[in-house]
């Protein structure tokens, strides 16, 4: 596993590549956290995210998506139960990436329980964010990502 964040492609991975598990993503340095959806540091930015398509404030479109920030979720249900904290390092990392324009690797969960569960979606860029009431009424960050150019 890499000692510091890598922004951009890692190794020979290309969009469309499939990975068996979060453990494989972590061991190959693609998405270092084994559980968290955001691989980031507040100081350097977000290097990768995993789209699990299980959070009510995420929204997917043909040319962009909105990714709900980190924190405030019940660990068992995934439902938002409190406000997200602005000082969460993962949210700060995504905001830092918005300021710097650096690419973020995106992985999508495609087949829960299947042989290959995650697909590499390529490099994306955080282009905007909001902080306001989500669908459950709690304050949440939402980050807009578009394909990196």
mmCIF file of C-alpha atoms in Angstrom:
data_model
loop_
_atom_site.group_PDB
_atom_site.id
_atom_site.type_symbol
_atom_site.label_atom_id
_atom_site.label_comp_id
_atom_site.label_asym_id
_atom_site.label_seq_id
_atom_site.Cartn_x
_atom_site.Cartn_y
_atom_site.Cartn_z
ATOM 1 C CA UNK A 1 0.000 0.000 0.000
ATOM 2 C CA UNK A 2 1.328 3.437 -0.919
ATOM 3 C CA UNK A 3 2.567 5.576 1.997
ATOM 4 C CA UNK A 4 1.018 8.779 0.665
ATOM 5 C CA UNK A 5 -1.992 9.579 -1.535
ATOM 6 C CA UNK A 6 -1.706 9.119 -5.293
ATOM 7 C CA UNK A 7 -3.824 11.427 -7.452
ATOM 8 C CA UNK A 8 -4.560 9.901 -10.847
ATOM 9 C CA UNK A 9 -4.371 6.346 -12.140
ATOM 10 C CA UNK A 10 -2.561 3.791 -9.997
ATOM 11 C CA UNK A 11 -0.393 1.249 -11.777
ATOM 12 C CA UNK A 12 -1.900 -0.129 -14.963
ATOM 13 C CA UNK A 13 -5.557 0.218 -13.868
ATOM 14 C CA UNK A 14 -7.821 1.575 -16.585
ATOM 15 C CA UNK A 15 -11.506 2.530 -16.583
ATOM 16 C CA UNK A 16 -13.633 -0.593 -16.822
ATOM 17 C CA UNK A 17 -11.248 -2.777 -14.811
ATOM 18 C CA UNK A 18 -13.013 -4.971 -12.256
ATOM 19 C CA UNK A 19 -12.011 -5.719 -8.676
ATOM 20 C CA UNK A 20 -13.268 -8.471 -6.399
ATOM 21 C CA UNK A 21 -13.547 -6.581 -3.117
ATOM 22 C CA UNK A 22 -12.702 -3.522 -1.065
ATOM 23 C CA UNK A 23 -9.796 -5.525 0.318
ATOM 24 C CA UNK A 24 -8.387 -5.959 -3.195
ATOM 25 C CA UNK A 25 -8.880 -2.230 -3.898
ATOM 26 C CA UNK A 26 -6.984 -1.425 -0.706
ATOM 27 C CA UNK A 27 -4.156 -3.906 -1.200
ATOM 28 C CA UNK A 28 -3.573 -2.643 -4.755
ATOM 29 C CA UNK A 29 -3.525 0.984 -3.583
ATOM 30 C CA UNK A 30 -6.563 1.864 -5.706
ATOM 31 C CA UNK A 31 -8.802 2.867 -2.763
ATOM 32 C CA UNK A 32 -6.801 2.580 0.438
ATOM 33 C CA UNK A 33 -9.581 2.640 3.096
ATOM 34 C CA UNK A 34 -11.097 -0.790 3.528
ATOM 35 C CA UNK A 35 -14.471 0.495 4.730
ATOM 36 C CA UNK A 36 -14.775 4.264 4.214
ATOM 37 C CA UNK A 37 -16.178 5.560 0.942
ATOM 38 C CA UNK A 38 -13.623 8.382 0.669
ATOM 39 C CA UNK A 39 -9.849 8.031 0.595
ATOM 40 C CA UNK A 40 -8.593 11.494 1.537
ATOM 41 C CA UNK A 41 -6.566 13.757 3.755
ATOM 42 C CA UNK A 42 -7.668 17.278 4.679
ATOM 43 C CA UNK A 43 -4.299 18.719 3.659
ATOM 44 C CA UNK A 44 -3.814 16.970 0.309
ATOM 45 C CA UNK A 45 -7.319 16.194 -0.955
ATOM 46 C CA UNK A 46 -9.357 13.182 -2.020
ATOM 47 C CA UNK A 47 -7.614 10.502 -4.021
ATOM 48 C CA UNK A 48 -10.530 8.069 -4.437
ATOM 49 C CA UNK A 49 -14.174 7.366 -3.679
ATOM 50 C CA UNK A 50 -16.428 4.333 -3.883
ATOM 51 C CA UNK A 51 -20.008 4.692 -5.117
ATOM 52 C CA UNK A 52 -22.097 2.162 -3.250
ATOM 53 C CA UNK A 53 -25.454 3.568 -4.430
ATOM 54 C CA UNK A 54 -26.929 3.173 -0.961
ATOM 55 C CA UNK A 55 -27.128 6.751 0.306
ATOM 56 C CA UNK A 56 -30.289 8.776 -0.125
ATOM 57 C CA UNK A 57 -28.513 12.046 -0.919
ATOM 58 C CA UNK A 58 -26.422 10.654 -3.797
ATOM 59 C CA UNK A 59 -27.749 11.398 -7.296
ATOM 60 C CA UNK A 60 -26.505 9.955 -10.577
ATOM 61 C CA UNK A 61 -26.803 11.564 -14.027
ATOM 62 C CA UNK A 62 -25.330 10.803 -17.437
ATOM 63 C CA UNK A 63 -22.586 13.452 -17.286
ATOM 64 C CA UNK A 64 -22.097 13.998 -13.535
ATOM 65 C CA UNK A 65 -23.071 12.761 -10.111
ATOM 66 C CA UNK A 66 -23.663 14.196 -6.646
ATOM 67 C CA UNK A 67 -21.846 12.337 -3.875
ATOM 68 C CA UNK A 68 -23.067 12.708 -0.285
ATOM 69 C CA UNK A 69 -20.313 13.659 2.138
ATOM 70 C CA UNK A 70 -19.003 11.722 5.093
ATOM 71 C CA UNK A 71 -20.436 11.389 8.574
ATOM 72 C CA UNK A 72 -23.728 11.416 10.404
ATOM 73 C CA UNK A 73 -24.904 7.991 9.236
ATOM 74 C CA UNK A 74 -26.094 5.102 11.353
ATOM 75 C CA UNK A 75 -23.437 2.378 10.895
ATOM 76 C CA UNK A 76 -26.043 -0.394 10.691
ATOM 77 C CA UNK A 77 -28.637 1.157 8.379
ATOM 78 C CA UNK A 78 -26.615 3.762 6.461
ATOM 79 C CA UNK A 79 -29.401 6.306 7.060
ATOM 80 C CA UNK A 80 -28.526 9.865 7.956
ATOM 81 C CA UNK A 81 -29.205 10.421 11.691
ATOM 82 C CA UNK A 82 -27.207 13.600 12.494
ATOM 83 C CA UNK A 83 -25.662 16.562 10.702
ATOM 84 C CA UNK A 84 -22.372 15.989 8.907
ATOM 85 C CA UNK A 85 -19.445 17.812 10.508
ATOM 86 C CA UNK A 86 -17.616 20.424 8.431
ATOM 87 C CA UNK A 87 -14.365 19.432 10.167
ATOM 88 C CA UNK A 88 -14.522 15.776 8.987
ATOM 89 C CA UNK A 89 -11.198 15.189 7.184
ATOM 90 C CA UNK A 90 -12.886 13.355 4.293
ATOM 91 C CA UNK A 91 -15.238 16.266 3.580
ATOM 92 C CA UNK A 92 -12.312 18.664 3.895
ATOM 93 C CA UNK A 93 -10.343 16.460 1.482
ATOM 94 C CA UNK A 94 -13.127 16.610 -1.114
ATOM 95 C CA UNK A 95 -13.314 20.411 -0.714
ATOM 96 C CA UNK A 96 -9.530 20.618 -1.129
ATOM 97 C CA UNK A 97 -9.798 18.606 -4.357
ATOM 98 C CA UNK A 98 -12.431 21.045 -5.592
ATOM 99 C CA UNK A 99 -10.004 23.941 -4.994
ATOM 100 C CA UNK A 100 -7.006 22.215 -6.598
ATOM 101 C CA UNK A 101 -8.828 20.530 -9.493
ATOM 102 C CA UNK A 102 -6.838 17.345 -9.013
ATOM 103 C CA UNK A 103 -8.402 14.081 -10.208
ATOM 104 C CA UNK A 104 -10.253 11.625 -7.983
ATOM 105 C CA UNK A 105 -10.380 7.901 -8.805
ATOM 106 C CA UNK A 106 -13.978 6.637 -8.769
ATOM 107 C CA UNK A 107 -15.044 3.037 -8.195
ATOM 108 C CA UNK A 108 -18.636 1.793 -8.428
ATOM 109 C CA UNK A 109 -20.096 -1.194 -6.613
ATOM 110 C CA UNK A 110 -21.699 -3.244 -9.363
ATOM 111 C CA UNK A 111 -22.516 -6.729 -8.096
ATOM 112 C CA UNK A 112 -22.885 -7.176 -4.352
ATOM 113 C CA UNK A 113 -21.869 -10.724 -3.504
ATOM 114 C CA UNK A 114 -20.681 -11.405 -7.053
ATOM 115 C CA UNK A 115 -17.241 -12.507 -8.202
ATOM 116 C CA UNK A 116 -16.192 -8.990 -9.249
ATOM 117 C CA UNK A 117 -17.913 -6.374 -7.127
ATOM 118 C CA UNK A 118 -16.282 -3.058 -8.114
ATOM 119 C CA UNK A 119 -15.633 -1.343 -11.467
ATOM 120 C CA UNK A 120 -13.113 1.433 -11.978
ATOM 121 C CA UNK A 121 -15.017 4.385 -13.458
ATOM 122 C CA UNK A 122 -11.879 6.431 -14.178
ATOM 123 C CA UNK A 123 -10.805 9.897 -13.089
ATOM 124 C CA UNK A 124 -13.342 12.508 -12.034
ATOM 125 C CA UNK A 125 -13.117 16.067 -10.733
ATOM 126 C CA UNK A 126 -14.947 17.712 -7.831
ATOM 127 C CA UNK A 127 -16.451 20.844 -9.414
ATOM 128 C CA UNK A 128 -18.853 22.087 -6.712
ATOM 129 C CA UNK A 129 -20.266 21.354 -3.294
ATOM 130 C CA UNK A 130 -23.239 22.324 -1.172
ATOM 131 C CA UNK A 131 -24.020 22.067 2.530
ATOM 132 C CA UNK A 132 -27.663 22.009 3.491
ATOM 133 C CA UNK A 133 -30.585 19.858 4.509
ATOM 134 C CA UNK A 134 -30.620 16.416 2.941
ATOM 135 C CA UNK A 135 -33.624 14.180 2.369
ATOM 136 C CA UNK A 136 -33.730 13.227 6.073
ATOM 137 C CA UNK A 137 -33.576 16.877 7.170
ATOM 138 C CA UNK A 138 -30.000 16.754 8.489
ATOM 139 C CA UNK A 139 -27.208 19.003 7.173
ATOM 140 C CA UNK A 140 -25.165 17.114 4.589
ATOM 141 C CA UNK A 141 -22.386 17.917 2.185
ATOM 142 C CA UNK A 142 -23.027 17.061 -1.454
ATOM 143 C CA UNK A 143 -20.138 17.065 -3.901
ATOM 144 C CA UNK A 144 -20.659 17.365 -7.649
ATOM 145 C CA UNK A 145 -18.206 15.377 -9.765
ATOM 146 C CA UNK A 146 -17.722 15.450 -13.536
ATOM 147 C CA UNK A 147 -15.316 13.443 -15.699
ATOM 148 C CA UNK A 148 -11.778 14.804 -15.302
ATOM 149 C CA UNK A 149 -10.386 16.588 -18.328
#
